[in-house]
Structure formats: structure tokens, C-alpha cells
Short mmCIF file of C-alpha atoms and ligand atoms in Angstrom, two decimals:
data_model
loop_
_atom_site.label_atom_id
_atom_site.label_comp_id
_atom_site.label_asym_id
_atom_site.label_seq_id
_atom_site.Cartn_x
_atom_site.Cartn_y
_atom_site.Cartn_z
CA MET A 1 151.35 91.16 166.01
CA ASP A 2 153.30 93.15 163.44
CA LYS A 3 151.70 95.23 161.56
CA MET A 4 152.99 97.03 158.61
CA ASN A 5 151.65 98.90 155.16
CA TYR A 6 152.32 99.24 152.00
CA ASP A 7 150.78 100.46 148.84
CA ILE A 8 150.71 96.24 147.34
CA VAL A 9 151.71 93.08 148.22
CA VAL A 10 152.31 90.54 146.09
CA VAL A 11 152.14 87.08 147.38
CA GLY A 12 154.05 84.39 145.14
CA GLY A 13 157.32 85.31 144.35
CA ARG A 14 158.76 83.51 140.99
CA ILE A 15 158.05 84.71 137.30
CA ALA A 16 154.75 86.35 137.92
CA GLY A 17 155.12 87.10 141.43
CA SER A 18 158.88 89.04 140.77
CA ILE A 19 157.44 90.87 138.05
CA SER A 20 154.35 91.73 139.29
CA SER A 21 156.44 93.45 141.65
CA LEU A 22 159.37 94.73 139.09
CA PHE A 23 157.24 96.78 137.89
CA ALA A 24 154.70 98.26 140.30
CA SER A 25 158.39 99.35 141.65
CA LYS A 26 159.06 101.61 139.15
CA ASN A 27 156.07 103.04 138.70
CA GLY A 28 155.95 104.60 142.20
CA ALA A 29 154.63 101.64 144.10
CA ASN A 30 155.58 100.68 147.89
CA VAL A 31 155.64 97.54 147.01
CA LEU A 32 155.99 94.02 148.91
CA MET A 33 156.79 90.76 147.89
CA ILE A 34 156.35 87.15 149.81
CA GLU A 35 157.81 84.06 149.02
CA LYS A 36 156.63 80.96 151.49
CA ARG A 37 159.77 79.63 150.63
CA GLN A 38 163.25 79.95 152.16
CA GLU A 39 165.15 81.09 148.59
CA ILE A 40 163.66 82.43 145.88
CA GLY A 41 163.64 80.09 142.42
CA THR A 42 163.96 76.89 143.89
CA PRO A 43 162.52 74.13 143.91
CA VAL A 44 162.12 74.11 139.81
CA GLN A 45 159.05 73.21 138.68
CA CYS A 46 160.32 73.83 134.63
CA ALA A 47 161.42 72.30 131.81
CA GLU A 48 162.44 76.47 131.71
CA GLY A 49 162.37 76.92 127.91
CA THR A 50 161.06 80.34 126.63
CA THR A 51 160.44 82.46 124.01
CA LEU A 52 162.25 85.14 122.97
CA GLY A 53 159.66 87.44 122.99
CA THR A 54 159.56 86.98 126.74
CA PHE A 55 163.19 88.90 127.19
CA GLU A 56 161.33 91.69 125.05
CA THR A 57 158.14 91.78 127.17
CA LEU A 58 160.19 92.29 130.44
CA GLU A 59 163.07 94.92 128.46
CA MET A 60 166.15 93.11 129.26
CA LYS A 61 168.68 91.62 127.74
CA PRO A 62 169.20 87.99 127.88
CA SER A 63 172.16 87.83 130.09
CA GLN A 64 174.67 84.16 130.09
CA LYS A 65 174.32 84.58 133.81
CA TYR A 66 171.14 82.74 133.15
CA ILE A 67 171.14 81.55 129.54
CA CYS A 68 172.36 77.70 128.93
CA SER A 69 171.48 77.65 125.43
CA ASN A 70 169.69 79.21 122.28
CA ILE A 71 167.02 77.30 120.63
CA GLU A 72 166.65 77.08 116.94
CA GLY A 73 163.23 75.09 116.46
CA ALA A 74 162.41 71.46 117.66
CA ASN A 75 161.73 67.63 116.67
CA VAL A 76 158.54 66.50 117.36
CA HIS A 77 158.85 62.69 117.00
CA ALA A 78 155.54 60.94 116.75
CA PRO A 79 153.88 57.38 117.85
CA ASP A 80 155.21 55.79 114.68
CA GLY A 81 158.97 57.21 115.45
CA ARG A 82 157.93 59.53 112.43
CA VAL A 83 160.40 63.09 112.69
CA VAL A 84 158.61 66.20 111.41
CA ARG A 85 161.05 69.17 111.89
CA VAL A 86 159.54 72.24 112.96
CA LYS A 87 162.60 75.40 112.33
CA ASN A 88 161.23 79.37 111.70
CA GLU A 89 162.16 82.39 113.47
CA THR A 90 159.67 81.72 115.77
CA THR A 91 160.40 78.47 116.72
CA LYS A 92 163.79 80.76 118.22
CA GLY A 93 164.06 81.02 121.99
CA TYR A 94 166.59 80.01 125.31
CA ILE A 95 166.72 77.15 128.11
CA LEU A 96 166.93 79.64 131.28
CA GLU A 97 168.18 78.19 134.37
CA ARG A 98 165.14 78.85 135.97
CA LYS A 99 166.63 78.82 139.75
CA ILE A 100 169.32 81.47 138.45
CA PHE A 101 166.80 83.45 136.30
CA ASP A 102 163.88 83.90 138.94
CA LYS A 103 165.97 85.10 141.60
CA GLU A 104 167.51 87.01 139.36
CA LEU A 105 163.73 88.57 138.08
CA ALA A 106 163.75 89.49 142.35
CA ILE A 107 166.79 91.29 142.55
CA LYS A 108 166.02 93.33 140.24
CA SER A 109 162.54 93.83 141.62
CA ALA A 110 163.98 94.46 144.73
CA LYS A 111 166.92 96.89 143.50
CA ALA A 112 163.81 99.22 142.19
CA GLY A 113 162.57 99.08 145.92
CA THR A 114 160.57 95.89 145.92
CA ASP A 115 160.70 94.94 150.10
CA ILE A 116 160.61 90.97 149.96
CA MET A 117 159.83 88.64 152.78
CA VAL A 118 160.62 84.69 151.94
CA LYS A 119 160.16 81.44 154.50
CA THR A 120 156.60 83.90 154.40
CA ILE A 121 153.55 82.36 154.33
CA VAL A 122 150.45 84.09 153.34
CA LYS A 123 147.73 82.35 155.14
CA ASP A 124 144.27 84.88 155.15
CA LEU A 125 143.02 87.88 152.88
CA ILE A 126 142.36 91.34 155.88
CA ILE A 127 138.95 92.28 154.17
CA ASP A 128 137.74 95.23 155.06
CA ASN A 129 133.33 95.22 153.62
CA GLY A 130 133.93 93.35 150.42
CA LYS A 131 137.36 95.57 149.79
CA VAL A 132 140.77 92.79 149.53
CA CYS A 133 142.22 95.49 152.26
CA GLY A 134 145.57 93.43 153.01
CA VAL A 135 146.97 90.24 153.85
CA VAL A 136 147.68 88.60 157.34
CA ALA A 137 151.07 86.50 156.87
CA ASN A 138 153.02 83.61 159.10
CA HIS A 139 156.82 84.43 159.80
CA LEU A 140 158.91 81.18 161.39
CA GLY A 141 156.45 81.33 164.26
CA GLU A 142 154.92 85.41 164.10
CA THR A 143 151.93 86.71 163.02
CA ILE A 144 152.32 89.71 160.53
CA GLU A 145 149.19 91.56 160.00
CA ILE A 146 150.18 93.35 156.43
CA LYS A 147 147.57 96.52 154.97
CA ALA A 148 147.67 97.29 151.47
CA ASP A 149 145.61 98.99 148.83
CA VAL A 150 146.05 96.15 146.53
CA VAL A 151 147.07 92.37 146.66
CA ILE A 152 148.17 90.37 143.93
CA ALA A 153 147.66 87.03 144.11
CA ALA A 154 151.23 85.46 141.86
CA ASP A 155 150.81 82.07 144.15
CA GLY A 156 150.89 79.31 141.54
CA VAL A 157 148.62 76.37 140.13
CA GLU A 158 147.55 75.74 143.22
CA SER A 159 146.94 79.33 144.61
CA THR A 160 143.78 79.99 147.06
CA ILE A 161 144.97 83.22 147.95
CA ALA A 162 142.24 84.46 144.98
CA ARG A 163 140.02 82.59 146.21
CA LYS A 164 139.13 83.78 149.38
CA ALA A 165 138.53 87.00 147.24
CA GLY A 166 135.46 85.44 145.97
CA LEU A 167 137.22 84.58 142.81
CA LYS A 168 136.58 80.94 141.18
CA THR A 169 140.20 80.33 140.12
CA THR A 170 139.81 76.35 141.32
CA LYS A 171 141.22 74.51 137.67
CA ASN A 172 139.58 71.43 136.86
CA THR A 173 141.70 68.57 137.80
CA LYS A 174 141.21 67.04 133.77
CA ASP A 175 142.80 70.37 132.53
CA ILE A 176 145.81 69.34 134.95
CA CYS A 177 148.49 68.38 133.70
CA SER A 178 150.72 65.88 135.42
CA CYS A 179 154.61 66.68 135.37
CA ALA A 180 157.63 64.59 135.72
CA GLN A 181 160.96 65.79 135.08
CA TYR A 182 164.79 64.56 135.15
CA GLU A 183 167.41 66.81 134.82
CA LEU A 184 170.30 64.41 132.89
CA VAL A 185 174.05 64.63 132.21
CA GLY A 186 175.62 62.52 129.94
CA LEU A 187 172.80 62.92 126.78
CA ASP A 188 174.01 63.45 123.21
CA VAL A 189 171.10 65.38 121.77
CA ASP A 190 171.35 68.33 119.12
CA PRO A 191 171.86 71.25 121.60
CA GLU A 192 169.74 73.97 118.92
CA PHE A 193 166.73 71.45 119.71
CA LEU A 194 163.66 70.90 121.50
CA GLU A 195 162.34 67.29 121.30
CA PHE A 196 159.05 66.27 122.35
CA TYR A 197 157.48 62.93 122.34
CA PHE A 198 154.46 61.95 121.57
CA GLY A 199 151.96 58.55 121.66
CA GLU A 200 149.52 56.62 124.06
CA LYS A 201 152.78 55.09 125.51
CA THR A 202 154.60 57.15 126.12
CA ALA A 203 152.74 60.74 127.63
CA PRO A 204 148.74 59.90 127.68
CA GLY A 205 147.43 63.44 127.36
CA GLY A 206 150.25 64.81 127.16
CA TYR A 207 153.77 64.96 125.70
CA GLY A 208 157.97 63.78 126.86
CA TRP A 209 160.42 66.56 126.65
CA ILE A 210 164.14 66.88 126.21
CA PHE A 211 165.13 69.79 125.89
CA PRO A 212 168.78 70.90 125.99
CA LYS A 213 171.32 72.84 128.78
CA GLY A 214 174.18 72.45 126.68
CA GLU A 215 176.99 70.44 128.15
CA GLY A 216 174.91 66.99 127.77
CA ILE A 217 173.39 67.70 130.38
CA ALA A 218 169.07 68.75 129.31
CA ASN A 219 165.51 68.11 131.13
CA VAL A 220 163.80 65.39 129.94
CA GLY A 221 160.21 64.90 131.26
CA LEU A 222 156.61 64.88 129.97
CA GLY A 223 153.04 65.33 130.84
CA VAL A 224 149.92 62.89 131.26
CA ARG A 225 146.17 63.63 131.75
CA GLY A 226 143.58 61.23 132.87
CA SER A 227 145.95 58.39 133.02
CA ALA A 228 146.00 55.32 135.67
CA GLU A 229 149.77 55.47 136.54
CA THR A 230 151.59 58.59 137.70
CA ALA A 231 154.07 61.16 135.48
CA TYR A 232 157.11 60.05 137.46
CA HIS A 233 156.05 55.52 136.27
CA TYR A 234 155.79 56.93 132.89
CA LEU A 235 159.56 59.18 132.95
CA LYS A 236 160.94 55.80 134.71
CA LYS A 237 160.03 53.95 131.31
CA PHE A 238 160.71 57.43 129.54
CA THR A 239 164.21 57.95 130.31
CA SER A 240 165.36 53.65 130.77
CA LYS A 241 166.84 54.22 127.13
CA PHE A 242 169.06 56.79 127.37
CA ASP A 243 172.31 56.07 129.37
CA ALA A 244 172.35 59.14 131.05
CA THR A 245 172.20 59.71 135.18
CA PRO A 246 169.92 62.41 137.11
CA VAL A 247 171.00 65.18 139.26
CA GLU A 248 167.31 66.44 139.55
CA LEU A 249 164.01 65.66 140.17
CA ASN A 250 161.32 67.71 139.61
CA VAL A 251 157.52 67.23 139.73
CA GLY A 252 154.28 69.99 139.20
CA GLY A 253 151.04 70.53 137.59
CA VAL A 254 150.38 72.93 134.69
CA PRO A 255 147.04 74.31 134.18
CA LEU A 256 145.70 74.03 130.38
CA SER A 257 142.28 75.26 130.71
CA GLY A 258 143.70 78.75 129.67
CA PRO A 259 142.81 81.97 131.59
CA VAL A 260 140.23 81.91 134.28
CA LYS A 261 136.85 83.75 133.64
CA LYS A 262 137.31 86.96 136.38
CA THR A 263 141.04 87.83 137.13
CA PHE A 264 140.26 90.70 139.85
CA THR A 265 137.95 92.75 142.22
CA ASP A 266 138.22 94.72 144.69
CA GLY A 267 141.47 95.48 146.11
CA LEU A 268 142.58 92.15 144.65
CA ILE A 269 144.37 91.02 141.41
CA VAL A 270 145.49 87.25 140.01
CA VAL A 271 148.49 86.19 137.71
CA GLY A 272 150.28 83.71 136.56
CA ASP A 273 149.34 80.15 136.68
CA ALA A 274 147.30 81.03 139.60
CA ALA A 275 145.37 82.90 136.38
CA GLY A 276 145.36 79.75 134.09
CA GLN A 277 147.60 81.99 132.46
CA VAL A 278 148.98 79.48 130.43
CA ASP A 279 149.49 78.03 126.92
CA PRO A 280 147.23 75.35 126.55
CA VAL A 281 149.24 73.44 124.11
CA THR A 282 152.51 73.74 125.22
CA GLY A 283 152.13 74.13 128.68
CA GLY A 284 154.49 76.95 128.72
CA GLY A 285 153.57 80.21 131.33
CA ILE A 286 157.01 81.81 131.44
CA HIS A 287 156.06 84.05 127.95
CA SER A 288 152.35 84.82 129.13
CA THR A 289 152.58 85.52 132.72
CA ALA A 290 155.56 88.08 131.71
CA SER A 291 152.88 89.56 129.82
CA CYS A 292 150.45 89.38 131.80
CA SER A 293 152.79 90.26 135.05
CA ARG A 294 153.91 93.21 133.22
CA ILE A 295 151.03 94.28 133.17
CA ALA A 296 149.08 93.77 136.47
CA GLY A 297 152.37 95.28 138.29
CA GLU A 298 151.37 98.97 135.34
CA VAL A 299 147.87 98.33 136.64
CA THR A 300 147.57 97.51 140.29
CA ALA A 301 150.59 101.34 140.32
CA GLU A 302 147.97 103.44 138.94
CA ALA A 303 145.21 102.43 140.80
CA VAL A 304 147.62 103.02 143.91
CA LYS A 305 148.85 106.25 142.81
CA LYS A 306 144.33 107.47 141.50
CA GLY A 307 143.78 106.29 145.08
CA ASP A 308 141.49 104.42 143.15
CA THR A 309 142.00 100.65 143.62
CA ASN A 310 138.34 99.42 143.06
CA SER A 311 137.44 96.63 140.82
CA LYS A 312 136.33 99.20 137.66
CA PHE A 313 139.89 100.24 138.06
CA LEU A 314 141.23 96.99 138.16
CA LYS A 315 139.21 95.46 135.05
CA ARG A 316 141.72 97.41 133.63
CA TYR A 317 144.32 94.74 133.77
CA ASP A 318 141.86 92.15 132.78
CA ASP A 319 141.06 93.81 129.38
CA LEU A 320 144.27 94.42 128.71
CA CYS A 321 145.58 90.81 129.65
CA ARG A 322 142.26 89.39 127.57
CA SER A 323 143.36 91.62 124.37
CA LYS A 324 146.65 91.14 124.16
CA LEU A 325 147.19 87.51 124.98
CA GLY A 326 142.94 86.27 125.08
CA LYS A 327 142.46 85.08 121.43
CA SER A 328 146.27 83.20 121.22
CA LEU A 329 144.94 81.58 124.28
CA GLU A 330 141.05 80.70 122.72
CA LEU A 331 142.81 79.52 120.10
CA SER A 332 144.67 77.13 121.94
CA LEU A 333 143.27 76.01 123.99
CA LYS A 334 140.56 75.09 120.67
CA TYR A 335 143.76 72.96 119.26
CA ARG A 336 144.46 71.40 122.66
CA LYS A 337 140.58 69.95 122.96
CA ILE A 338 141.54 68.65 119.11
CA ALA A 339 144.87 67.54 120.29
CA ASP A 340 143.06 65.71 122.62
CA LYS A 341 141.13 63.66 119.95
CA LEU A 342 143.29 62.47 118.68
CA THR A 343 144.37 58.66 118.65
CA ASP A 344 148.27 56.99 118.09
CA ASN A 345 147.08 56.61 114.01
CA ASP A 346 146.04 59.95 113.42
CA MET A 347 148.79 61.51 114.93
CA ASN A 348 151.18 59.49 112.81
CA SER A 349 149.22 60.21 109.58
CA LEU A 350 149.46 64.30 110.57
CA ALA A 351 153.25 63.12 110.66
CA GLU A 352 154.09 61.12 107.94
CA PHE A 353 152.19 63.65 105.51
CA LEU A 354 154.24 66.89 107.71
CA GLU A 355 156.82 64.96 107.58
CA TYR A 356 158.48 65.74 103.90
CA SER A 357 156.75 69.57 103.48
CA ASP A 358 158.06 72.18 103.44
CA PHE A 359 156.44 73.40 107.24
CA ASN A 360 156.46 77.02 106.42
CA SER A 361 154.46 77.45 103.47
CA ILE A 362 151.52 74.51 103.48
CA SER A 363 148.95 74.75 100.38
CA LYS A 364 145.39 74.65 102.30
CA ILE A 365 144.93 72.69 98.58
CA SER A 366 147.26 69.64 99.58
CA ALA A 367 146.25 70.45 103.13
CA LEU A 368 142.60 69.60 102.18
CA LYS A 369 143.72 67.01 99.74
CA PHE A 370 145.64 64.89 102.85
CA LEU A 371 143.06 65.09 104.58
CA GLY A 372 140.74 63.65 102.01
CA LYS A 373 141.78 60.46 102.72
CA HIS A 374 141.52 61.14 106.24
CA PRO A 375 138.32 61.48 106.91
CA ASN A 376 138.46 61.33 110.50
CA LEU A 377 141.28 64.22 110.88
CA LEU A 378 138.92 66.16 108.13
CA LYS A 379 136.05 66.39 110.74
CA LEU A 380 138.12 66.87 113.42
CA LEU A 381 140.58 69.50 112.30
CA LYS A 382 137.60 71.25 109.33
CA ASP A 383 136.45 74.27 111.99
CA ILE A 384 140.50 75.72 112.16
CA LEU A 385 141.28 74.89 108.44
C1 LIG B 401 157.58 70.00 134.87
C2 LIG B 401 157.32 71.94 134.64
C3 LIG B 401 157.52 72.05 133.10
C4 LIG B 401 157.37 73.33 132.85
N1 LIG B 401 157.79 73.90 131.41
C5 LIG B 401 157.95 74.93 131.02
C6 LIG B 401 158.92 75.99 130.39
O1 LIG B 401 159.45 74.83 129.14
N2 LIG B 401 158.32 76.91 129.55
C7 LIG B 401 157.78 77.84 129.77
O2 LIG B 401 157.46 78.82 129.28
N3 LIG B 401 156.64 76.72 131.11
C8 LIG B 401 157.09 76.13 131.62
N4 LIG B 401 156.16 75.49 133.07
C9 LIG B 401 155.23 76.34 133.14
C10 LIG B 401 155.86 77.47 134.10
O3 LIG B 401 156.73 76.78 135.05
C11 LIG B 401 154.96 78.42 134.96
O4 LIG B 401 153.65 78.20 133.72
C12 LIG B 401 155.50 79.39 135.53
O5 LIG B 401 156.24 79.35 136.50
C13 LIG B 401 153.94 80.25 136.19
O6 LIG B 401 154.66 80.91 137.41
P1 LIG B 401 153.55 81.59 138.62
O7 LIG B 401 155.06 82.47 139.15
O8 LIG B 401 152.67 81.92 138.28
O9 LIG B 401 153.87 80.30 139.35
P2 LIG B 401 154.82 79.64 140.82
O10 LIG B 401 156.16 79.62 139.41
O11 LIG B 401 154.24 78.14 140.71
O12 LIG B 401 154.96 80.34 141.80
C14 LIG B 401 154.42 80.56 142.76
C15 LIG B 401 154.84 80.94 143.74
O13 LIG B 401 154.14 81.53 144.92
C16 LIG B 401 154.38 81.26 146.14
N5 LIG B 401 153.44 81.05 146.67
C17 LIG B 401 152.60 79.70 147.43
N6 LIG B 401 151.46 80.47 147.87
C18 LIG B 401 151.65 81.03 148.87
C19 LIG B 401 151.73 81.63 149.93
N7 LIG B 401 150.57 81.30 150.48
N8 LIG B 401 152.14 82.53 150.23
C20 LIG B 401 153.25 82.41 149.87
N9 LIG B 401 153.85 82.38 148.90
C21 LIG B 401 153.64 81.20 148.19
C22 LIG B 401 155.03 79.23 145.93
O14 LIG B 401 156.30 78.69 147.06
C23 LIG B 401 156.10 79.80 144.20
O15 LIG B 401 156.86 80.25 144.72
C24 LIG B 401 156.11 74.01 133.08
C25 LIG B 401 155.62 73.54 134.30
C26 LIG B 401 156.29 72.58 135.27
C27 LIG B 401 155.20 71.91 136.17
#
């Protein structure tokens, strides 16, 4: 059996893994990142939209290598076909080519000093006296024991690694949004606007989307929760109206339950989808994962430097993530729970009210006047007004 030694081992080589390892290496740690797939960034399980803030967090200038389009705002389609346009400073963003973006992050991390192993699966943790102190991995049939002061579990929504250390990261299936998406070619869509579609018939418990990648190409997908039919069933129905052809089909789950209660233990922390660091309303995880993964890399590098990788020190990671994102993710979870109770009629009424309003300057008085005529909505929304 081969044996290795690192300060930090990162399990998973996509957004959470590459960003954690990048910032850990930048801060002087000796880091190994392990990815079970043969290539970083594939298969894509993402609609590839992200905010300008992602790049500020990463201190990276967005590159034309992986930016497909610049986004100004979104058109929100109610079940009855009404459209509400949202456009302001916060709705600006990008559609990425994640196959290139994810690999670029891994390359950046490698250039900062991270060693990377691909086609290598982490099978187990090495735990000594209750403290995680490495992993057991398998590369093409060969078992490798890798000792480390800290393990970062960045292994995605189906994460098993943090659970092996006793953290409760299992997500309730009712909080997982099942998604299916085609990359379609031949679509006539506005390249600067995202399209969102709501309604029981389109995407029960979720929404449909069109994210334009430019030149008539777009990610067209949807997510569903608690439905008898699969996301793919709804996707086929949703896309049957387009005269366009797919070049890719992606499926995947998004955890919409908010961050897990505890993200650290002796010698291990958990980041990204594995830690539920996803916006529960939009299902967007790139932006929040980038923030938390940067913190993960910085805190674990500091822990190694100080020679203190016990849970008391690693709690700092949990504290910093919660102070940066905790409130907004909590609020978003509250909104999601309200949205879960909205009927198609409620959504149509809301769209009717918002259709001709200037979204950025709706007064409390006009909102209350509208809600006065819709007692069901008032009951649902009163807590957030
Ligand atoms: C259909 C869909 C659309 C989405 N659209 C958007 C969007 O438009 N914008 C947005 O911000 N977010 C979106 N998201 C969410 C976003 O993709 C995720 O939040 C983000 O990719 C999470 O990154 P991650 O690195 O935590 O996890 P993952 O991307 O799941 O990466 C985990 C990695 O760990 C590897 N791995 C797992 N187990 C092991 C092991 N034992 N050993 C070694 N490697 C292992 C996996 O192979 C994988 O590469 C979408 C998600 C889905 C499913």
C-alpha cells in the first residue's frame, strides 16, 4: 500500500475543492486535492449562471475563456404567462462554460502549489482517537493511505465523507430539488436575460429556466420536488415547444435545506453542496460555495501553521461562513418555505401586481393595498413585510 503525507487533503475537485485548495496553498499549506472523475469539471451539473460577486471573492478577473454571456436581469414567467422583468445592479452576472471554468480553477490551484490526483476515489477516513487524520483512497485498483492534519470534504450533494466523521450532513429528500437540463442549440432568446418559468404544470416544487450562452445556445432545464414524475419527464414536455436540438443532457440534485448545523469536527471541515451552502430559493451554489471555500482554505492553512487542527480552532470556519452568509441563506430558506405554499393562482396574482410596477421602488403602502385584496397571500407574506 502506498503512503503519503500532506498538511491538507481535499476530497472533491470541483468548485468547493478547487477554491479551498487554492486558498490553502496560497496561504502556505501543503495540499492534495483528490477527484474521483477522470477530468475536472465534467460532467456539468449546473445551469452555469453566477454573480459578479463570485469573481470579487476569488480576486479573479473574469476571462473570455469561460464567460459565455453577460447577464443584465431576468424575466419571470407566471403560470398564466404574465412576465415580470427584474433588472437592477444585483441581477447582473455571467453564464459560464463550467467545463472550462472548473478546470481553470483547478489549474490556478495547481499553480499555487496544490497536488491533484484524478480518477482517485476517497473510500474512507483515517480516524485516530476520535480525530480525523487522513484518508484512504483508491486509484485504478491501488489503495493509498494519505495522512493529513486536516481533511476538507468538498464531495458534493451526495457527500459521504463528512458523515464518516460523524457530521450530520444527510439531506432530507424533500429538500433536494431534482434537476434535468439540456444544452440546446437553435434557440431565439435574449442573450442578456435569464428566463424563469413557474407553475405546477411546468415544474412542481421548483421552476424551469433558460440561461442563454450566446449564439442561439442556452441551458434549458428545470427542477422539481415532491412530484410523482421525474425532472426529465417535465424537461421533455418543457422543451417540446422549441425548435432546437440538444448537445448535452445533465441531471443532478440541489440541496435546498440551507447550511448543515455543524460543518467542523476534529481534523475535518465540510464545504459547498456537501455542507448545504446553496441558496434555498434559487438553487444557486457557486457564489456561496466560493465564499465558504475561500474561508475553508484560509482557516485550515492557518490551523496547520498554528499546529492546532482540532474542532475548537476549526469552528472559526463555521463562524466566519455563518457571519458572511448565514443571515441571507436563513432568509432565503424562509422565502422558500413561503414559496412552497403559493398556488398557481397566488403566483398569477403576484405577477399581475408586479407586472407594471417599478420593481425597485414598490412602496409598502401599495404592497399592503394589493395584499388587502388577497388575504391568502397576506397570511403567507405578513412575516416578511
Ligand atoms: C441542474 C443544476 C443546475 C444548477 N445551476 C446553478 C447555477 O446556474 N448557478 C449556481 O450558482 N449554482 C447552480 N447549481 C448548483 C451548483 O452547481 C453547485 O452548488 C456547485 O457546483 C457545488 O459545487 P461543489 O464543489 O460543492 O460540489 P460538486 O460540484 O458536486 O463537486 C463535488 C466533486 O466531488 C467529487 N467526489 C465526490 N465524492 C468523491 C470521493 N469520494 N472521492 C473523490 N472525489 C469525490 C465529485 O466527482 C465532484 O467532482 C446547479 C445545480 C444543478 C444540479
